[in-house]
Amino acid sequence: MVLRASLQKREEKERVRHALLRAALQLGSEHGFSSLGLREVSRAAAIAPTSFYRHFTDMPELGLALVHELVRPLLQTLTSEPVTANTPHATLVERMFEAVEQDAELVRFVVAERFGSFASLRKALAEELERVVLALHWADTGADRATHAPHLLETGMALLLDGLGRILDASGNDRAVLCETLIRAYAPLVHHAQTEQRRA
Amino acid sequence: MVLRASLQKREEKERVRHALLRAALQLGSEHGFSSLGLREVSRAAAIAPTSFYRHFTDMPELGLALVHELVRPLLQTLTSEPVTANTPHATLVERMFEAVEQDAELVRFVVAERFGSFASLRKALAEELERVVLALHWADTGADRATHAPHLLETGMALLLDGLGRILDASGNDRAVLCETLIRAYAPLVHHAQTEQRRA
DNA sequence: TGTACATCAGTGAACGCGCGTTCACTGATGTAC
DNA sequence: TGTACATCAGTGAACGCGCGTTCACTGATGTAC
């Protein structure tokens, strides 16, 4: 006997699962993902603590789901449409800063947990960020997919994430200033990249 | 009546305080500072939980003490002796990587909590790192102490911390590779700085 | 169509445990005179 | 020198609380025939 949940059932489960993820994100942005408890998150998602186990075995597993189901889509939007040809990285920076406006909690999660306390989360986030760097590399150069991304792009990503961390603690006008500052910090990198390409 | 503890007494108290700080650092590097408990740290420092209050009012206060009493001295060693004139930043990077060898737990604390969950810790660490950047700027240019540090140096610091975060999860040979990679990532920055200075 | 059964998200009670904090106390060591 | 008192780091017992986890259960909804 093969039983399958109806679409309605599956959607309802998905809704609760999503509520748990968002609750963890919100609470985590306040006092850190590693200090979150299963009961605390369940309470915020308006389900009984015991219902948590219908979705995740424990909080670390929920953390990985956050990376794969929320962080990955966010990062994919950065490279989904080709960036403007003449100022590709400035555009990238601006997009990321827009992401802060739209979903600061998610961005804080990425920035905080990248060097946070859970090794599994650090690894998962590093992989997702590496995807972005590789996608940018292919877009820039049309390089073969087996090619390693150049250090320059990884440097750019490090700068970007650092900038995001800074603006999360800033507000209003300061954010715009930090955005411009970051784009200017990119300048030597872009210049260097062009020089290298001219040589090749 | 003015009572003062003897030197011996004060040294003993300082010894226990230091044990608490080191215990927090060790445990925090395993599963995150924000998840640390007063009892857990006291246990690791071999004192009764109630004795904790003789040294700190709570864990956040201990965190600030970590920044001021352990992180600050570490960072000061980076700029205490003038860096080699011709390759100042490569030397800086190498020094920081040596710090990882000597006290990885302390470096992880800096890297993790810089964008971690405690706003007070983020602020305190940002201030300490800004000190380093300013000190480097003065050393480089002999600039007036009122001068703001250039974005280029802040960019360099962002790269450095990102690199440190990466090598903390690497081991052995990978570390040396990452160190070289980072020094190469510095190249465009240094080149850009020289160009700017030539202009001025 | 009706009936018997399977699935499965959500639940409330209950458990043992470690937590942060309070309290009154000890004992070593300092000061006053 | 002796005596009375102050200071203060460290302590063990006790508290109430929230935690993660287990368990047996409910009720809605699916499948089989």
Coordinates of C-alpha atoms (C1' of nucleotides) in Angstrom, one line a residue:
Chain A
M1 CA 0.0 0.0 0.0
V2 CA 1.5 3.2 -1.1
L3 CA 0.3 6.2 0.8
R4 CA 1.0 9.8 -0.3
A5 CA 0.0 13.0 1.4
S6 CA -2.2 15.3 -0.6
L7 CA -0.9 18.5 -2.0
Q8 CA -2.8 20.4 0.7
K9 CA -1.1 18.3 3.4
R10 CA 2.3 18.7 1.9
E11 CA 1.8 22.5 1.6
E12 CA 0.8 22.8 5.2
K13 CA 3.8 20.9 6.4
E14 CA 6.0 23.0 4.2
R15 CA 4.4 26.1 5.7
V16 CA 5.2 25.0 9.3
R17 CA 8.8 24.0 8.3
H18 CA 9.3 27.4 6.8
A19 CA 7.9 29.0 10.0
L20 CA 10.6 27.1 12.0
L21 CA 13.3 28.3 9.6
R22 CA 12.2 31.9 9.8
A23 CA 11.8 31.8 13.6
A24 CA 15.4 30.4 13.9
L25 CA 16.6 33.2 11.7
Q26 CA 14.9 35.9 13.6
L27 CA 15.9 34.7 17.0
G28 CA 19.4 33.8 15.8
S29 CA 20.0 37.3 14.5
E30 CA 19.3 38.5 18.1
H31 CA 21.4 36.3 20.2
G32 CA 23.2 33.9 17.9
F33 CA 22.3 30.6 16.3
S34 CA 24.5 28.5 18.5
S35 CA 22.5 29.6 21.6
L36 CA 19.1 28.8 20.1
G37 CA 17.0 26.0 21.7
L38 CA 14.5 23.7 20.1
R39 CA 11.8 24.9 22.5
E40 CA 12.5 28.5 21.8
V41 CA 12.3 28.1 18.1
S42 CA 9.2 26.0 18.3
R43 CA 7.5 28.5 20.5
A44 CA 8.2 31.3 18.0
A45 CA 6.8 29.1 15.2
A46 CA 3.7 28.5 17.3
I47 CA 4.0 24.7 17.5
A48 CA 4.5 22.4 20.4
P49 CA 8.1 21.5 21.2
T50 CA 7.4 17.9 20.4
S51 CA 6.3 18.8 16.9
F52 CA 9.7 20.1 16.1
Y53 CA 10.8 16.5 15.6
R54 CA 8.4 16.1 12.7
H55 CA 10.6 18.4 10.8
F56 CA 14.2 18.2 12.1
T57 CA 16.1 15.8 14.3
D58 CA 17.9 18.7 16.0
M59 CA 19.0 22.3 15.7
P60 CA 22.2 21.6 13.7
E61 CA 20.1 19.9 11.0
L62 CA 17.8 23.0 10.9
G63 CA 20.9 25.1 10.4
L64 CA 21.9 23.1 7.4
A65 CA 18.3 23.5 6.0
L66 CA 18.7 27.2 6.5
V67 CA 21.8 27.2 4.3
H68 CA 20.3 25.0 1.6
E69 CA 16.7 26.4 1.5
L70 CA 17.1 30.1 2.2
V71 CA 20.8 31.1 1.8
R72 CA 21.3 29.3 -1.5
P73 CA 18.3 31.0 -3.3
L74 CA 19.5 34.3 -1.9
L75 CA 23.0 33.8 -3.4
Q76 CA 21.6 32.5 -6.7
T77 CA 19.8 35.8 -7.3
L78 CA 23.2 37.4 -7.2
T79 CA 24.3 35.6 -10.3
S80 CA 21.1 34.6 -12.0
E81 CA 20.9 37.5 -14.4
P82 CA 24.1 38.6 -16.0
V83 CA 25.6 41.6 -14.2
T84 CA 26.2 44.8 -16.1
A85 CA 29.2 44.2 -18.4
N86 CA 31.1 47.4 -17.6
T87 CA 30.7 47.5 -13.9
P88 CA 30.0 43.9 -12.9
H89 CA 31.3 43.9 -9.4
A90 CA 29.8 47.2 -8.4
T91 CA 26.5 45.8 -9.5
L92 CA 27.2 42.7 -7.5
V93 CA 27.9 44.8 -4.4
E94 CA 24.7 46.8 -4.9
R95 CA 22.6 43.7 -5.3
M96 CA 24.0 42.3 -2.1
F97 CA 23.3 45.5 -0.3
E98 CA 19.7 45.3 -1.6
A99 CA 19.5 41.9 0.0
V100 CA 20.3 43.5 3.3
E101 CA 17.4 45.8 2.9
Q102 CA 15.1 42.9 2.0
D103 CA 16.2 40.3 4.5
A104 CA 18.7 41.5 7.0
E105 CA 18.2 38.5 9.2
L106 CA 19.3 36.1 6.5
V107 CA 22.3 38.2 5.6
R108 CA 23.4 38.4 9.3
F109 CA 23.1 34.6 9.4
V110 CA 25.5 34.2 6.6
V111 CA 27.9 36.7 7.9
A112 CA 27.8 35.5 11.5
E113 CA 27.9 31.7 10.9
R114 CA 30.5 31.8 8.2
F115 CA 33.1 31.9 11.0
G116 CA 30.6 30.8 13.7
S117 CA 30.7 28.0 16.2
F118 CA 29.3 25.1 14.1
A119 CA 31.9 23.5 11.9
S120 CA 29.2 21.9 9.8
L121 CA 27.5 25.3 9.1
R122 CA 30.9 26.9 8.3
K123 CA 31.5 24.2 5.7
A124 CA 28.1 24.4 4.2
L125 CA 28.3 28.2 3.9
A126 CA 31.8 28.0 2.4
E127 CA 30.5 25.7 -0.3
E128 CA 27.6 28.0 -1.2
L129 CA 29.8 31.0 -1.3
E130 CA 32.3 29.1 -3.5
R131 CA 29.4 28.4 -5.9
V132 CA 28.9 32.2 -6.3
V133 CA 32.5 32.8 -6.9
L134 CA 32.7 30.1 -9.5
A135 CA 29.5 31.4 -11.2
L136 CA 31.0 34.9 -11.4
H137 CA 34.2 33.5 -12.8
W138 CA 32.3 31.7 -15.6
A139 CA 30.2 34.8 -16.3
D140 CA 33.3 37.1 -16.4
T141 CA 35.5 35.0 -18.6
G142 CA 33.4 32.3 -20.2
A143 CA 35.9 30.0 -18.7
D144 CA 35.5 26.3 -18.6
R145 CA 33.5 25.0 -15.6
A146 CA 36.5 22.9 -14.4
T147 CA 38.6 26.1 -14.0
H148 CA 39.4 27.2 -10.5
A149 CA 38.2 30.6 -9.6
P150 CA 41.0 33.1 -9.4
H151 CA 42.1 34.5 -6.0
L152 CA 41.0 37.9 -7.0
L153 CA 37.3 36.8 -7.0
E154 CA 37.7 35.2 -3.6
T155 CA 39.3 38.3 -2.4
G156 CA 36.3 40.2 -3.7
M157 CA 33.9 37.9 -1.8
A158 CA 35.9 38.4 1.4
L159 CA 35.6 42.1 1.0
L160 CA 31.9 41.9 0.2
L161 CA 31.1 39.8 3.3
D162 CA 33.1 42.1 5.5
G163 CA 31.2 45.1 4.2
L164 CA 27.9 43.3 4.8
G165 CA 28.9 42.7 8.4
R166 CA 29.7 46.3 8.8
I167 CA 26.5 47.7 7.4
L168 CA 24.4 45.3 9.5
D169 CA 25.5 47.3 12.5
A170 CA 25.0 50.6 10.7
S171 CA 21.7 52.3 9.8
G172 CA 20.2 54.8 7.4
N173 CA 22.7 57.1 5.9
D174 CA 25.7 55.2 7.2
R175 CA 24.7 52.3 5.1
A176 CA 24.8 54.2 1.8
V177 CA 28.3 55.6 2.8
L178 CA 29.6 52.1 3.5
C179 CA 28.2 50.8 0.2
E180 CA 30.1 53.5 -1.7
T181 CA 33.2 52.8 0.4
L182 CA 33.0 49.1 -0.5
I183 CA 32.6 49.8 -4.2
R184 CA 35.7 52.0 -4.0
A185 CA 37.6 49.2 -2.1
Y186 CA 36.8 47.1 -5.1
A187 CA 38.5 49.5 -7.5
P188 CA 42.1 48.2 -7.1
L189 CA 40.9 44.6 -7.6
V190 CA 39.0 45.5 -10.8
H191 CA 42.0 47.5 -12.0
H192 CA 44.3 44.6 -11.2
A193 CA 42.0 42.1 -13.0
Q194 CA 41.9 44.3 -16.1
T195 CA 45.7 44.5 -16.1
E196 CA 46.0 40.8 -15.8
Q197 CA 43.6 40.2 -18.7
R198 CA 45.4 42.7 -20.9
R199 CA 48.6 40.7 -20.3
A200 CA 46.9 37.4 -21.3
Chain B
M1 CA 40.5 51.8 58.0
V2 CA 42.1 51.2 54.6
L3 CA 42.6 47.5 53.8
R4 CA 44.6 46.3 50.9
A5 CA 45.2 42.8 49.7
S6 CA 48.8 41.6 49.8
L7 CA 50.7 41.1 46.6
Q8 CA 50.3 37.3 47.0
K9 CA 46.5 37.6 47.4
R10 CA 46.2 39.8 44.4
E11 CA 48.4 37.5 42.3
E12 CA 46.2 34.5 43.3
K13 CA 43.1 36.3 42.3
E14 CA 44.6 37.3 39.0
R15 CA 45.6 33.7 38.4
V16 CA 42.0 32.5 38.9
R17 CA 40.7 35.3 36.7
H18 CA 43.1 34.3 34.0
A19 CA 42.0 30.7 34.3
L20 CA 38.4 31.8 33.7
L21 CA 39.3 33.7 30.6
R22 CA 41.3 30.9 29.2
A23 CA 38.6 28.4 30.0
A24 CA 36.0 30.6 28.2
L25 CA 38.3 30.9 25.2
Q26 CA 38.9 27.1 25.0
L27 CA 35.2 26.2 25.4
G28 CA 34.1 29.0 23.2
S29 CA 36.3 27.9 20.3
E30 CA 34.6 24.6 20.5
H31 CA 30.9 25.5 20.5
G32 CA 30.7 29.3 20.4
F33 CA 31.0 32.0 23.0
S34 CA 27.3 32.9 23.0
S35 CA 26.4 29.4 24.1
L36 CA 28.8 29.3 27.1
G37 CA 27.4 29.1 30.6
L38 CA 28.8 30.5 33.8
R39 CA 28.8 27.0 35.4
E40 CA 30.5 25.4 32.4
V41 CA 33.3 28.0 32.4
S42 CA 33.7 27.8 36.2
R43 CA 33.9 24.1 36.1
A44 CA 36.7 24.2 33.5
A45 CA 38.5 26.8 35.6
A46 CA 38.2 24.5 38.6
I47 CA 36.3 26.8 40.9
A48 CA 32.8 26.7 42.3
P49 CA 30.0 28.3 40.2
T50 CA 29.4 30.8 42.9
S51 CA 33.0 31.9 42.9
F52 CA 32.5 33.2 39.3
Y53 CA 30.8 36.3 40.7
R54 CA 34.0 37.3 42.6
H55 CA 35.4 38.0 39.1
F56 CA 32.6 38.9 36.7
T57 CA 29.0 39.8 37.0
D58 CA 28.0 37.7 34.0
M59 CA 29.4 36.2 30.8
P60 CA 29.1 39.3 28.6
E61 CA 31.4 41.1 31.0
L62 CA 33.9 38.2 30.8
G63 CA 33.7 38.6 27.0
L64 CA 34.7 42.2 27.2
A65 CA 37.5 41.3 29.5
L66 CA 38.7 38.8 26.9
V67 CA 38.9 41.6 24.4
H68 CA 40.7 44.1 26.6
E69 CA 43.0 41.7 28.4
L70 CA 43.9 39.1 25.8
V71 CA 42.9 40.4 22.3
R72 CA 44.4 43.8 22.8
P73 CA 47.9 42.6 23.7
L74 CA 47.8 40.2 20.8
L75 CA 47.0 42.9 18.3
Q76 CA 49.6 45.2 19.9
T77 CA 52.4 42.8 19.1
L78 CA 51.4 43.2 15.4
T79 CA 52.4 46.9 15.4
S80 CA 54.8 47.1 18.3
E81 CA 58.0 46.8 16.3
P82 CA 58.1 48.5 13.0
V83 CA 57.3 46.2 10.1
T84 CA 59.9 45.7 7.4
A85 CA 59.9 48.8 5.3
N86 CA 59.8 47.2 1.8
T87 CA 57.2 44.5 2.5
P88 CA 55.2 45.8 5.5
H89 CA 51.9 44.1 4.8
A90 CA 53.4 40.8 3.9
T91 CA 55.2 40.9 7.2
L92 CA 52.0 41.8 9.0
V93 CA 50.2 38.8 7.4
E94 CA 53.0 36.5 8.4
R95 CA 52.9 37.8 12.0
M96 CA 49.2 37.2 12.2
F97 CA 49.6 33.7 10.9
E98 CA 52.2 33.1 13.6
A99 CA 49.6 34.2 16.1
V100 CA 47.4 31.4 14.9
E101 CA 50.2 28.9 15.6
Q102 CA 50.7 30.2 19.0
D103 CA 47.1 30.8 20.2
A104 CA 44.6 29.5 17.7
E105 CA 41.8 29.8 20.3
L106 CA 42.3 33.5 20.7
V107 CA 42.4 34.1 17.0
R108 CA 39.2 32.1 16.5
F109 CA 37.6 34.2 19.2
V110 CA 38.4 37.4 17.3
V111 CA 37.4 36.1 13.9
A112 CA 34.1 34.5 15.2
E113 CA 32.9 37.2 17.5
R114 CA 33.7 40.1 15.2
F115 CA 30.4 39.3 13.5
G116 CA 29.0 37.2 16.3
S117 CA 25.9 37.5 18.3
F118 CA 26.9 39.9 21.1
A119 CA 26.6 43.5 19.9
S120 CA 28.9 44.7 22.7
L121 CA 31.6 42.2 21.7
R122 CA 31.3 43.2 18.0
K123 CA 31.7 46.9 19.0
A124 CA 34.7 46.2 21.3
L125 CA 36.5 44.1 18.7
A126 CA 35.8 46.7 16.0
E127 CA 37.5 49.3 18.2
E128 CA 40.5 47.2 18.8
L129 CA 40.9 46.4 15.1
E130 CA 40.6 50.0 14.3
R131 CA 43.5 50.8 16.6
V132 CA 45.7 48.4 14.6
V133 CA 44.6 50.0 11.3
L134 CA 45.4 53.5 12.6
A135 CA 48.7 52.4 14.0
L136 CA 49.7 50.9 10.7
H137 CA 48.6 54.1 8.9
W138 CA 50.9 56.2 11.2
A139 CA 53.8 53.9 10.8
D140 CA 53.4 53.8 7.0
T141 CA 53.0 57.5 6.3
G142 CA 54.0 59.3 9.5
A143 CA 50.6 60.9 9.2
D144 CA 49.1 63.0 11.9
R145 CA 47.3 61.0 14.6
A146 CA 44.0 62.8 13.8
T147 CA 44.1 61.5 10.2
H148 CA 41.6 58.9 9.3
A149 CA 42.9 55.6 8.1
P150 CA 42.6 55.1 4.4
H151 CA 40.0 52.6 3.1
L152 CA 42.9 50.6 1.6
L153 CA 44.1 49.6 5.1
E154 CA 40.6 48.7 6.2
T155 CA 40.3 46.6 3.1
G156 CA 43.6 44.9 4.0
M157 CA 42.3 44.2 7.5
A158 CA 39.2 42.6 6.1
L159 CA 41.3 40.4 3.9
L160 CA 43.5 39.4 6.8
L161 CA 40.7 38.4 9.1
D162 CA 39.0 36.5 6.3
G163 CA 42.2 34.7 5.7
L164 CA 42.6 33.9 9.4
G165 CA 39.1 32.4 9.4
R166 CA 40.0 30.2 6.5
I167 CA 43.2 28.8 7.9
L168 CA 41.6 28.1 11.3
D169 CA 39.7 25.3 9.5
A170 CA 42.7 24.2 7.5
S171 CA 45.7 22.3 8.8
G172 CA 49.3 21.6 8.1
N173 CA 50.3 22.2 4.6
D174 CA 47.1 23.9 3.6
R175 CA 47.9 26.7 6.1
A176 CA 51.1 27.6 4.3
V177 CA 49.3 27.6 1.0
L178 CA 46.6 29.9 2.4
C179 CA 49.2 32.2 3.8
E180 CA 50.9 32.6 0.4
T181 CA 47.5 33.1 -1.2
L182 CA 46.7 35.8 1.1
I183 CA 49.9 37.6 0.6
R184 CA 49.3 37.5 -3.1
A185 CA 45.8 38.9 -2.6
Y186 CA 47.5 41.8 -0.9
A187 CA 49.4 42.6 -4.1
P188 CA 46.8 44.7 -5.9
L189 CA 46.2 46.7 -2.7
V190 CA 49.9 47.4 -2.2
H191 CA 50.3 48.3 -5.9
H192 CA 47.3 50.6 -5.7
A193 CA 48.7 52.3 -2.6
Q194 CA 52.0 52.9 -4.3
T195 CA 50.3 54.4 -7.3
E196 CA 48.3 56.7 -5.1
Q197 CA 51.4 57.8 -3.2
R198 CA 53.2 58.5 -6.4
R199 CA 50.4 60.7 -7.5
A200 CA 50.5 62.7 -4.2
Chain C
dT1 C1' -20.4 3.3 -2.3
dG2 C1' -18.9 1.5 2.3
dT3 C1' -15.6 -0.4 5.4
dA4 C1' -11.3 -1.5 7.4
dC5 C1' -6.8 -0.1 7.8
dA6 C1' -2.4 2.9 7.3
dT7 C1' 0.0 7.2 7.6
dC8 C1' 1.6 11.0 9.9
dA9 C1' 1.7 16.1 11.8
dG10 C1' 0.6 17.7 16.0
dT11 C1' -0.1 17.2 21.0
dG12 C1' 0.2 17.3 26.5
dA13 C1' 2.1 15.0 30.4
dA14 C1' 6.0 13.6 32.4
dC15 C1' 11.1 12.7 33.1
dG16 C1' 15.6 14.0 34.7
dC17 C1' 19.1 17.5 34.2
dG18 C1' 21.9 21.6 34.1
dC19 C1' 21.3 26.3 34.5
dG20 C1' 21.7 31.2 37.0
dT21 C1' 21.3 33.1 41.3
dT22 C1' 20.7 33.8 46.6
dC23 C1' 22.3 33.0 50.9
dA24 C1' 24.8 32.4 55.0
dC25 C1' 29.1 30.8 56.1
dT26 C1' 34.5 29.8 56.4
dG27 C1' 39.1 31.0 56.8
dA28 C1' 43.0 33.4 55.6
dT29 C1' 44.9 37.8 55.9
dG30 C1' 44.9 42.6 56.5
dT31 C1' 44.5 47.1 59.8
dA32 C1' 44.1 49.8 64.2
dC33 C1' 45.7 50.8 68.5
Chain D
dT1 C1' 53.2 42.2 71.2
dG2 C1' 48.3 41.0 71.7
dT3 C1' 43.5 41.7 70.7
dA4 C1' 39.5 43.1 68.2
dC5 C1' 37.7 43.9 64.0
dA6 C1' 37.3 44.4 58.6
dT7 C1' 37.9 42.5 54.1
dC8 C1' 37.2 39.3 50.7
dA9 C1' 37.9 34.9 47.6
dG10 C1' 35.9 30.7 47.8
dT11 C1' 32.1 27.5 49.2
dG12 C1' 27.8 24.1 49.5
dA13 C1' 23.0 23.9 49.9
dA14 C1' 19.0 25.3 48.0
dC15 C1' 15.6 27.6 44.8
dG16 C1' 12.8 27.8 40.7
dC17 C1' 13.1 27.4 35.7
dG18 C1' 13.6 26.1 31.0
dC19 C1' 15.7 22.6 28.5
dG20 C1' 15.8 18.1 25.3
dT21 C1' 13.5 14.0 24.9
dT22 C1' 10.1 9.9 25.5
dC23 C1' 5.7 8.3 25.2
dA24 C1' 1.1 7.2 24.1
dC25 C1' -2.5 9.5 22.0
dT26 C1' -5.7 12.2 18.5
dG27 C1' -7.7 13.2 14.3
dA28 C1' -7.5 14.2 9.6
dT29 C1' -6.7 12.1 5.4
dG30 C1' -5.1 8.7 2.4
dT31 C1' -5.4 3.7 0.2
dA32 C1' -7.4 -1.1 -0.7
dC33 C1' -11.0 -3.7 -2.2

